[in-house]
PDB file of C-alpha atoms in Angstrom:
ATOM      1  CA  UNK M   1     -36.268 -20.534 -54.508  1.00  0.00           C
ATOM      2  CA  UNK M   2     -37.864 -18.788 -51.553  1.00  0.00           C
ATOM      3  CA  UNK M   3     -39.106 -15.215 -51.936  1.00  0.00           C
ATOM      4  CA  UNK M   4     -37.427 -14.144 -48.689  1.00  0.00           C
ATOM      5  CA  UNK M   5     -35.544 -15.964 -45.945  1.00  0.00           C
ATOM      6  CA  UNK M   6     -34.119 -14.951 -42.595  1.00  0.00           C
ATOM      7  CA  UNK M   7     -30.432 -15.237 -41.712  1.00  0.00           C
ATOM      8  CA  UNK M   8     -30.032 -16.125 -38.026  1.00  0.00           C
ATOM      9  CA  UNK M   9     -26.425 -17.347 -37.922  1.00  0.00           C
ATOM     10  CA  UNK M  10     -23.837 -14.600 -37.181  1.00  0.00           C
ATOM     11  CA  UNK M  11     -21.261 -16.078 -39.573  1.00  0.00           C
ATOM     12  CA  UNK M  12     -23.820 -16.350 -42.374  1.00  0.00           C
ATOM     13  CA  UNK M  13     -24.794 -12.723 -41.748  1.00  0.00           C
ATOM     14  CA  UNK M  14     -21.162 -11.639 -42.006  1.00  0.00           C
ATOM     15  CA  UNK M  15     -20.741 -13.583 -45.247  1.00  0.00           C
ATOM     16  CA  UNK M  16     -23.861 -12.007 -46.781  1.00  0.00           C
ATOM     17  CA  UNK M  17     -22.749  -8.465 -45.903  1.00  0.00           C
ATOM     18  CA  UNK M  18     -19.522  -8.707 -47.891  1.00  0.00           C
ATOM     19  CA  UNK M  19     -20.108  -6.419 -50.926  1.00  0.00           C
ATOM     20  CA  UNK M  20     -18.735  -8.914 -53.458  1.00  0.00           C
ATOM     21  CA  UNK M  21     -20.761 -11.798 -52.050  1.00  0.00           C
ATOM     22  CA  UNK M  22     -23.875  -9.637 -51.873  1.00  0.00           C
ATOM     23  CA  UNK M  23     -23.397  -8.867 -55.570  1.00  0.00           C
ATOM     24  CA  UNK M  24     -23.049 -12.573 -56.330  1.00  0.00           C
ATOM     25  CA  UNK M  25     -26.232 -13.294 -54.387  1.00  0.00           C
ATOM     26  CA  UNK M  26     -28.058 -10.679 -56.435  1.00  0.00           C
ATOM     27  CA  UNK M  27     -26.798 -12.202 -59.696  1.00  0.00           C
ATOM     28  CA  UNK M  28     -27.757 -15.723 -58.598  1.00  0.00           C
ATOM     29  CA  UNK M  29     -31.211 -14.577 -57.479  1.00  0.00           C
ATOM     30  CA  UNK M  30     -31.826 -13.698 -61.134  1.00  0.00           C
ATOM     31  CA  UNK M  31     -30.993 -17.235 -62.256  1.00  0.00           C
ATOM     32  CA  UNK M  32     -28.437 -20.062 -62.046  1.00  0.00           C
ATOM     33  CA  UNK M  33     -24.893 -19.307 -63.170  1.00  0.00           C
ATOM     34  CA  UNK M  34     -21.414 -20.785 -63.038  1.00  0.00           C
ATOM     35  CA  UNK M  35     -18.297 -19.165 -61.617  1.00  0.00           C
ATOM     36  CA  UNK M  36     -17.087 -18.493 -65.155  1.00  0.00           C
ATOM     37  CA  UNK M  37     -20.367 -16.787 -66.068  1.00  0.00           C
ATOM     38  CA  UNK M  38     -20.286 -14.664 -62.922  1.00  0.00           C
ATOM     39  CA  UNK M  39     -16.633 -13.704 -63.298  1.00  0.00           C
ATOM     40  CA  UNK M  40     -17.326 -11.475 -66.281  1.00  0.00           C
ATOM     41  CA  UNK M  41     -20.285  -9.809 -64.571  1.00  0.00           C
ATOM     42  CA  UNK M  42     -18.511  -8.921 -61.338  1.00  0.00           C
ATOM     43  CA  UNK M  43     -15.056  -8.305 -62.788  1.00  0.00           C
ATOM     44  CA  UNK M  44     -13.185 -10.956 -60.807  1.00  0.00           C
ATOM     45  CA  UNK M  45     -11.137 -14.024 -61.801  1.00  0.00           C
ATOM     46  CA  UNK M  46     -13.089 -17.280 -61.894  1.00  0.00           C
ATOM     47  CA  UNK M  47     -10.988 -18.724 -59.056  1.00  0.00           C
ATOM     48  CA  UNK M  48     -11.857 -15.771 -56.834  1.00  0.00           C
ATOM     49  CA  UNK M  49     -15.546 -16.111 -57.647  1.00  0.00           C
ATOM     50  CA  UNK M  50     -15.339 -19.821 -56.800  1.00  0.00           C
ATOM     51  CA  UNK M  51     -13.855 -18.935 -53.415  1.00  0.00           C
ATOM     52  CA  UNK M  52     -16.770 -16.612 -52.632  1.00  0.00           C
ATOM     53  CA  UNK M  53     -19.349 -19.104 -53.902  1.00  0.00           C
ATOM     54  CA  UNK M  54     -17.984 -21.813 -51.610  1.00  0.00           C
ATOM     55  CA  UNK M  55     -18.333 -19.465 -48.630  1.00  0.00           C
ATOM     56  CA  UNK M  56     -21.924 -18.667 -49.595  1.00  0.00           C
ATOM     57  CA  UNK M  57     -22.719 -22.352 -50.150  1.00  0.00           C
ATOM     58  CA  UNK M  58     -21.197 -23.316 -46.804  1.00  0.00           C
ATOM     59  CA  UNK M  59     -23.713 -21.066 -45.053  1.00  0.00           C
ATOM     60  CA  UNK M  60     -26.731 -22.135 -47.103  1.00  0.00           C
ATOM     61  CA  UNK M  61     -27.079 -18.904 -49.055  1.00  0.00           C
ATOM     62  CA  UNK M  62     -26.535 -20.548 -52.444  1.00  0.00           C
ATOM     63  CA  UNK M  63     -27.054 -24.109 -53.621  1.00  0.00           C
ATOM     64  CA  UNK M  64     -26.232 -26.344 -56.540  1.00  0.00           C
ATOM     65  CA  UNK M  65     -28.767 -25.974 -59.360  1.00  0.00           C
ATOM     66  CA  UNK M  66     -27.100 -28.394 -61.769  1.00  0.00           C
ATOM     67  CA  UNK M  67     -23.958 -29.188 -63.723  1.00  0.00           C
ATOM     68  CA  UNK M  68     -22.959 -28.855 -67.355  1.00  0.00           C
ATOM     69  CA  UNK M  69     -20.018 -29.983 -69.448  1.00  0.00           C
ATOM     70  CA  UNK M  70     -17.979 -27.288 -71.168  1.00  0.00           C
ATOM     71  CA  UNK M  71     -15.124 -28.884 -73.064  1.00  0.00           C
ATOM     72  CA  UNK M  72     -13.161 -31.007 -70.630  1.00  0.00           C
ATOM     73  CA  UNK M  73     -14.521 -29.133 -67.619  1.00  0.00           C
ATOM     74  CA  UNK M  74     -17.698 -29.753 -65.640  1.00  0.00           C
ATOM     75  CA  UNK M  75     -19.165 -26.450 -64.472  1.00  0.00           C
ATOM     76  CA  UNK M  76     -21.302 -26.203 -61.360  1.00  0.00           C
ATOM     77  CA  UNK M  77     -24.358 -24.020 -61.833  1.00  0.00           C
ATOM     78  CA  UNK M  78     -25.274 -22.288 -58.593  1.00  0.00           C
ATOM     79  CA  UNK M  79     -28.409 -20.438 -57.573  1.00  0.00           C
ATOM     80  CA  UNK M  80     -29.429 -18.316 -54.600  1.00  0.00           C
ATOM     81  CA  UNK M  81     -31.604 -20.059 -52.027  1.00  0.00           C
ATOM     82  CA  UNK M  82     -33.849 -16.975 -51.834  1.00  0.00           C
ATOM     83  CA  UNK M  83     -34.655 -13.877 -53.855  1.00  0.00           C
ATOM     84  CA  UNK M  84     -33.939 -11.696 -50.823  1.00  0.00           C
ATOM     85  CA  UNK M  85     -32.577 -12.041 -47.308  1.00  0.00           C
ATOM     86  CA  UNK M  86     -33.310 -10.457 -43.933  1.00  0.00           C
ATOM     87  CA  UNK M  87     -30.806 -10.572 -41.085  1.00  0.00           C
ATOM     88  CA  UNK M  88     -32.452 -11.531 -37.798  1.00  0.00           C
ATOM     89  CA  UNK M  89     -31.513  -9.810 -34.537  1.00  0.00           C
ATOM     90  CA  UNK M  90     -30.486 -13.317 -33.433  1.00  0.00           C
ATOM     91  CA  UNK M  91     -27.328 -12.742 -35.482  1.00  0.00           C
ATOM     92  CA  UNK M  92     -26.472 -10.124 -32.827  1.00  0.00           C
ATOM     93  CA  UNK M  93     -28.052 -12.004 -29.948  1.00  0.00           C
ATOM     94  CA  UNK M  94     -26.096 -10.265 -27.181  1.00  0.00           C
ATOM     95  CA  UNK M  95     -27.211  -6.792 -28.265  1.00  0.00           C
ATOM     96  CA  UNK M  96     -30.563  -7.440 -29.931  1.00  0.00           C
ATOM     97  CA  UNK M  97     -33.327  -4.909 -29.160  1.00  0.00           C
ATOM     98  CA  UNK M  98     -35.652  -5.665 -26.259  1.00  0.00           C
ATOM     99  CA  UNK M  99     -39.036  -3.872 -26.538  1.00  0.00           C
ATOM    100  CA  UNK M 100     -39.828  -4.750 -22.917  1.00  0.00           C
ATOM    101  CA  UNK M 101     -36.866  -2.739 -21.668  1.00  0.00           C
ATOM    102  CA  UNK M 102     -38.436   0.597 -22.547  1.00  0.00           C
ATOM    103  CA  UNK M 103     -42.090   0.879 -23.563  1.00  0.00           C
ATOM    104  CA  UNK M 104     -43.171   4.117 -25.202  1.00  0.00           C
ATOM    105  CA  UNK M 105     -45.900   4.006 -27.843  1.00  0.00           C
ATOM    106  CA  UNK M 106     -44.777   7.368 -29.248  1.00  0.00           C
ATOM    107  CA  UNK M 107     -41.106   6.440 -29.520  1.00  0.00           C
ATOM    108  CA  UNK M 108     -39.718   5.682 -32.981  1.00  0.00           C
ATOM    109  CA  UNK M 109     -36.925   3.660 -31.365  1.00  0.00           C
ATOM    110  CA  UNK M 110     -39.439   1.509 -29.499  1.00  0.00           C
ATOM    111  CA  UNK M 111     -41.218   0.931 -32.821  1.00  0.00           C
ATOM    112  CA  UNK M 112     -37.868  -0.131 -34.266  1.00  0.00           C
ATOM    113  CA  UNK M 113     -37.361  -2.563 -31.374  1.00  0.00           C
ATOM    114  CA  UNK M 114     -40.814  -4.016 -32.019  1.00  0.00           C
ATOM    115  CA  UNK M 115     -39.982  -4.423 -35.705  1.00  0.00           C
ATOM    116  CA  UNK M 116     -36.734  -6.178 -34.837  1.00  0.00           C
ATOM    117  CA  UNK M 117     -38.564  -8.580 -32.523  1.00  0.00           C
ATOM    118  CA  UNK M 118     -41.091  -9.241 -35.302  1.00  0.00           C
ATOM    119  CA  UNK M 119     -38.274 -10.197 -37.683  1.00  0.00           C
ATOM    120  CA  UNK M 120     -36.660 -12.406 -35.030  1.00  0.00           C
ATOM    121  CA  UNK M 121     -39.841 -14.193 -33.963  1.00  0.00           C
ATOM    122  CA  UNK M 122     -41.343 -14.724 -37.415  1.00  0.00           C
ATOM    123  CA  UNK M 123     -37.953 -15.829 -38.723  1.00  0.00           C
ATOM    124  CA  UNK M 124     -37.700 -18.440 -35.975  1.00  0.00           C
ATOM    125  CA  UNK M 125     -41.271 -19.582 -36.641  1.00  0.00           C
ATOM    126  CA  UNK M 126     -40.547 -19.951 -40.368  1.00  0.00           C
ATOM    127  CA  UNK M 127     -37.441 -21.996 -39.604  1.00  0.00           C
ATOM    128  CA  UNK M 128     -39.378 -24.260 -37.221  1.00  0.00           C
ATOM    129  CA  UNK M 129     -42.303 -24.670 -39.596  1.00  0.00           C
ATOM    130  CA  UNK M 130     -39.963 -25.563 -42.459  1.00  0.00           C
ATOM    131  CA  UNK M 131     -38.244 -28.238 -40.362  1.00  0.00           C
ATOM    132  CA  UNK M 132     -41.611 -29.671 -39.304  1.00  0.00           C
ATOM    133  CA  UNK M 133     -42.942 -29.326 -42.870  1.00  0.00           C
ATOM    134  CA  UNK M 134     -45.968 -27.429 -41.614  1.00  0.00           C
ATOM    135  CA  UNK M 135     -47.654 -24.249 -42.720  1.00  0.00           C
ATOM    136  CA  UNK M 136     -47.388 -21.186 -40.517  1.00  0.00           C
ATOM    137  CA  UNK M 137     -50.618 -19.276 -39.841  1.00  0.00           C
ATOM    138  CA  UNK M 138     -49.935 -15.534 -40.022  1.00  0.00           C
ATOM    139  CA  UNK M 139     -51.711 -12.386 -41.185  1.00  0.00           C
ATOM    140  CA  UNK M 140     -50.467  -8.952 -42.145  1.00  0.00           C
ATOM    141  CA  UNK M 141     -52.184  -5.718 -43.147  1.00  0.00           C
ATOM    142  CA  UNK M 142     -50.303  -3.017 -45.007  1.00  0.00           C
ATOM    143  CA  UNK M 143     -51.685   0.289 -46.204  1.00  0.00           C
ATOM    144  CA  UNK M 144     -51.121   4.024 -46.448  1.00  0.00           C
ATOM    145  CA  UNK M 145     -53.189   6.994 -45.349  1.00  0.00           C
ATOM    146  CA  UNK M 146     -52.630  10.735 -45.768  1.00  0.00           C
ATOM    147  CA  UNK M 147     -53.700  12.784 -42.764  1.00  0.00           C
ATOM    148  CA  UNK M 148     -54.877  16.334 -43.373  1.00  0.00           C
ATOM    149  CA  UNK M 149     -53.482  17.476 -40.036  1.00  0.00           C
ATOM    150  CA  UNK M 150     -51.642  16.353 -36.914  1.00  0.00           C
ATOM    151  CA  UNK M 151     -54.979  16.461 -35.096  1.00  0.00           C
ATOM    152  CA  UNK M 152     -56.463  13.969 -37.576  1.00  0.00           C
ATOM    153  CA  UNK M 153     -53.478  11.691 -37.081  1.00  0.00           C
ATOM    154  CA  UNK M 154     -53.927  11.812 -33.288  1.00  0.00           C
ATOM    155  CA  UNK M 155     -57.643  11.050 -33.653  1.00  0.00           C
ATOM    156  CA  UNK M 156     -56.868   8.124 -35.978  1.00  0.00           C
ATOM    157  CA  UNK M 157     -54.389   6.668 -33.497  1.00  0.00           C
ATOM    158  CA  UNK M 158     -56.921   7.044 -30.682  1.00  0.00           C
ATOM    159  CA  UNK M 159     -59.653   5.266 -32.655  1.00  0.00           C
ATOM    160  CA  UNK M 160     -57.217   2.576 -33.837  1.00  0.00           C
ATOM    161  CA  UNK M 161     -56.099   1.917 -30.276  1.00  0.00           C
ATOM    162  CA  UNK M 162     -59.678   1.725 -29.027  1.00  0.00           C
ATOM    163  CA  UNK M 163     -60.766  -0.577 -31.857  1.00  0.00           C
ATOM    164  CA  UNK M 164     -57.881  -3.025 -31.559  1.00  0.00           C
ATOM    165  CA  UNK M 165     -58.118  -3.047 -27.771  1.00  0.00           C
ATOM    166  CA  UNK M 166     -61.835  -3.872 -28.013  1.00  0.00           C
ATOM    167  CA  UNK M 167     -61.095  -6.775 -30.374  1.00  0.00           C
ATOM    168  CA  UNK M 168     -58.435  -8.104 -27.999  1.00  0.00           C
ATOM    169  CA  UNK M 169     -60.842  -7.971 -25.075  1.00  0.00           C
ATOM    170  CA  UNK M 170     -63.537  -9.685 -27.156  1.00  0.00           C
ATOM    171  CA  UNK M 171     -61.464 -12.615 -28.394  1.00  0.00           C
ATOM    172  CA  UNK M 172     -58.836 -13.077 -25.686  1.00  0.00           C
ATOM    173  CA  UNK M 173     -59.381 -16.433 -23.959  1.00  0.00           C
ATOM    174  CA  UNK M 174     -56.476 -16.841 -21.521  1.00  0.00           C
ATOM    175  CA  UNK M 175     -58.024 -19.928 -19.903  1.00  0.00           C
ATOM    176  CA  UNK M 176     -58.940 -21.736 -23.131  1.00  0.00           C
ATOM    177  CA  UNK M 177     -57.528 -25.255 -23.070  1.00  0.00           C
ATOM    178  CA  UNK M 178     -55.576 -25.924 -26.244  1.00  0.00           C
ATOM    179  CA  UNK M 179     -55.582 -22.246 -27.193  1.00  0.00           C
ATOM    180  CA  UNK M 180     -52.485 -20.613 -28.679  1.00  0.00           C
ATOM    181  CA  UNK M 181     -51.106 -17.186 -27.871  1.00  0.00           C
ATOM    182  CA  UNK M 182     -50.655 -14.727 -30.740  1.00  0.00           C
ATOM    183  CA  UNK M 183     -48.802 -11.421 -30.798  1.00  0.00           C
ATOM    184  CA  UNK M 184     -50.404  -8.364 -32.375  1.00  0.00           C
ATOM    185  CA  UNK M 185     -48.264  -5.477 -33.620  1.00  0.00           C
ATOM    186  CA  UNK M 186     -49.847  -2.341 -35.078  1.00  0.00           C
ATOM    187  CA  UNK M 187     -47.624   0.485 -36.284  1.00  0.00           C
ATOM    188  CA  UNK M 188     -48.136   3.960 -37.700  1.00  0.00           C
ATOM    189  CA  UNK M 189     -45.190   5.867 -39.141  1.00  0.00           C
ATOM    190  CA  UNK M 190     -44.522   8.382 -41.919  1.00  0.00           C
ATOM    191  CA  UNK M 191     -44.072   6.886 -45.372  1.00  0.00           C
ATOM    192  CA  UNK M 192     -40.473   6.756 -46.571  1.00  0.00           C
ATOM    193  CA  UNK M 193     -40.247   8.438 -49.959  1.00  0.00           C
ATOM    194  CA  UNK M 194     -38.372   6.658 -52.718  1.00  0.00           C
ATOM    195  CA  UNK M 195     -34.910   8.068 -53.193  1.00  0.00           C
ATOM    196  CA  UNK M 196     -34.565   9.762 -56.585  1.00  0.00           C
ATOM    197  CA  UNK M 197     -32.281   8.129 -59.086  1.00  0.00           C
ATOM    198  CA  UNK M 198     -29.008  10.040 -59.575  1.00  0.00           C
ATOM    199  CA  UNK M 199     -28.924  12.112 -62.732  1.00  0.00           C
ATOM    200  CA  UNK M 200     -26.829  10.545 -65.503  1.00  0.00           C
ATOM    201  CA  UNK M 201     -23.449  12.144 -66.084  1.00  0.00           C
ATOM    202  CA  UNK M 202     -23.098  14.043 -69.319  1.00  0.00           C
ATOM    203  CA  UNK M 203     -20.231  13.291 -71.653  1.00  0.00           C
ATOM    204  CA  UNK M 204     -17.652  16.044 -71.700  1.00  0.00           C
TER     205      UNK M 204
END
C-alpha cells in the first residue's frame, strides 16, 4: 500500500468524494476487509457495500487483497491502494489554477495556485516514474518559525528571497547539455492551528 497517491481522473475523484465510499476507503486503509465485515461498520447492507466497492475497484482506489471461504461462500478481501489520497487539479483540467496568469508574491491565492500546480506536477511525475519503474528525485523542506513581529517576518522573507535567488544564480546552467530543469517553490504562511475536538455530550 502506498502512503499517498494522487487522483488525476475526474470520475475517480467523484467516486472518492462520495461520503460512503470515502468511509469505506478509510476502513480499508486500516486493513483488508470483506463486504460483510464492512457492512456492520458502516451500517449498510452487504449488497450495497459490494456495489460501492466495485465502483472503487473500477477506478483503482481499492484492490483485491485475497479471498477466504466462509461456509459455502467465498469472500473477497479488499484493501485500499493507498493510506491517503490527493485530488490533482487535472481532475478539473478546464478550471485548474494557473500561477502564470497572475503573479503576486504576497497573494495568498497565488500561493494556493502554486500549491495546486505542485500537486499536479508531482502527481504526474509520480505516475510516470511508477510506469517506468524508476525513482523520482525530489526534495522538500518543512519547518515552522515564530516571528516576534511583522518587521521580523518581512526581514526573514527578504533574506530568504536573497539567499534562494543567489543559489539559483550560482547553480543555474541553462546551456548545460544533458541538464534537467527543476522547479523551486518556497512558501511562507501562518500555521493552521489544529481544530479542537468537540466536547462530549453529557447524558441527560
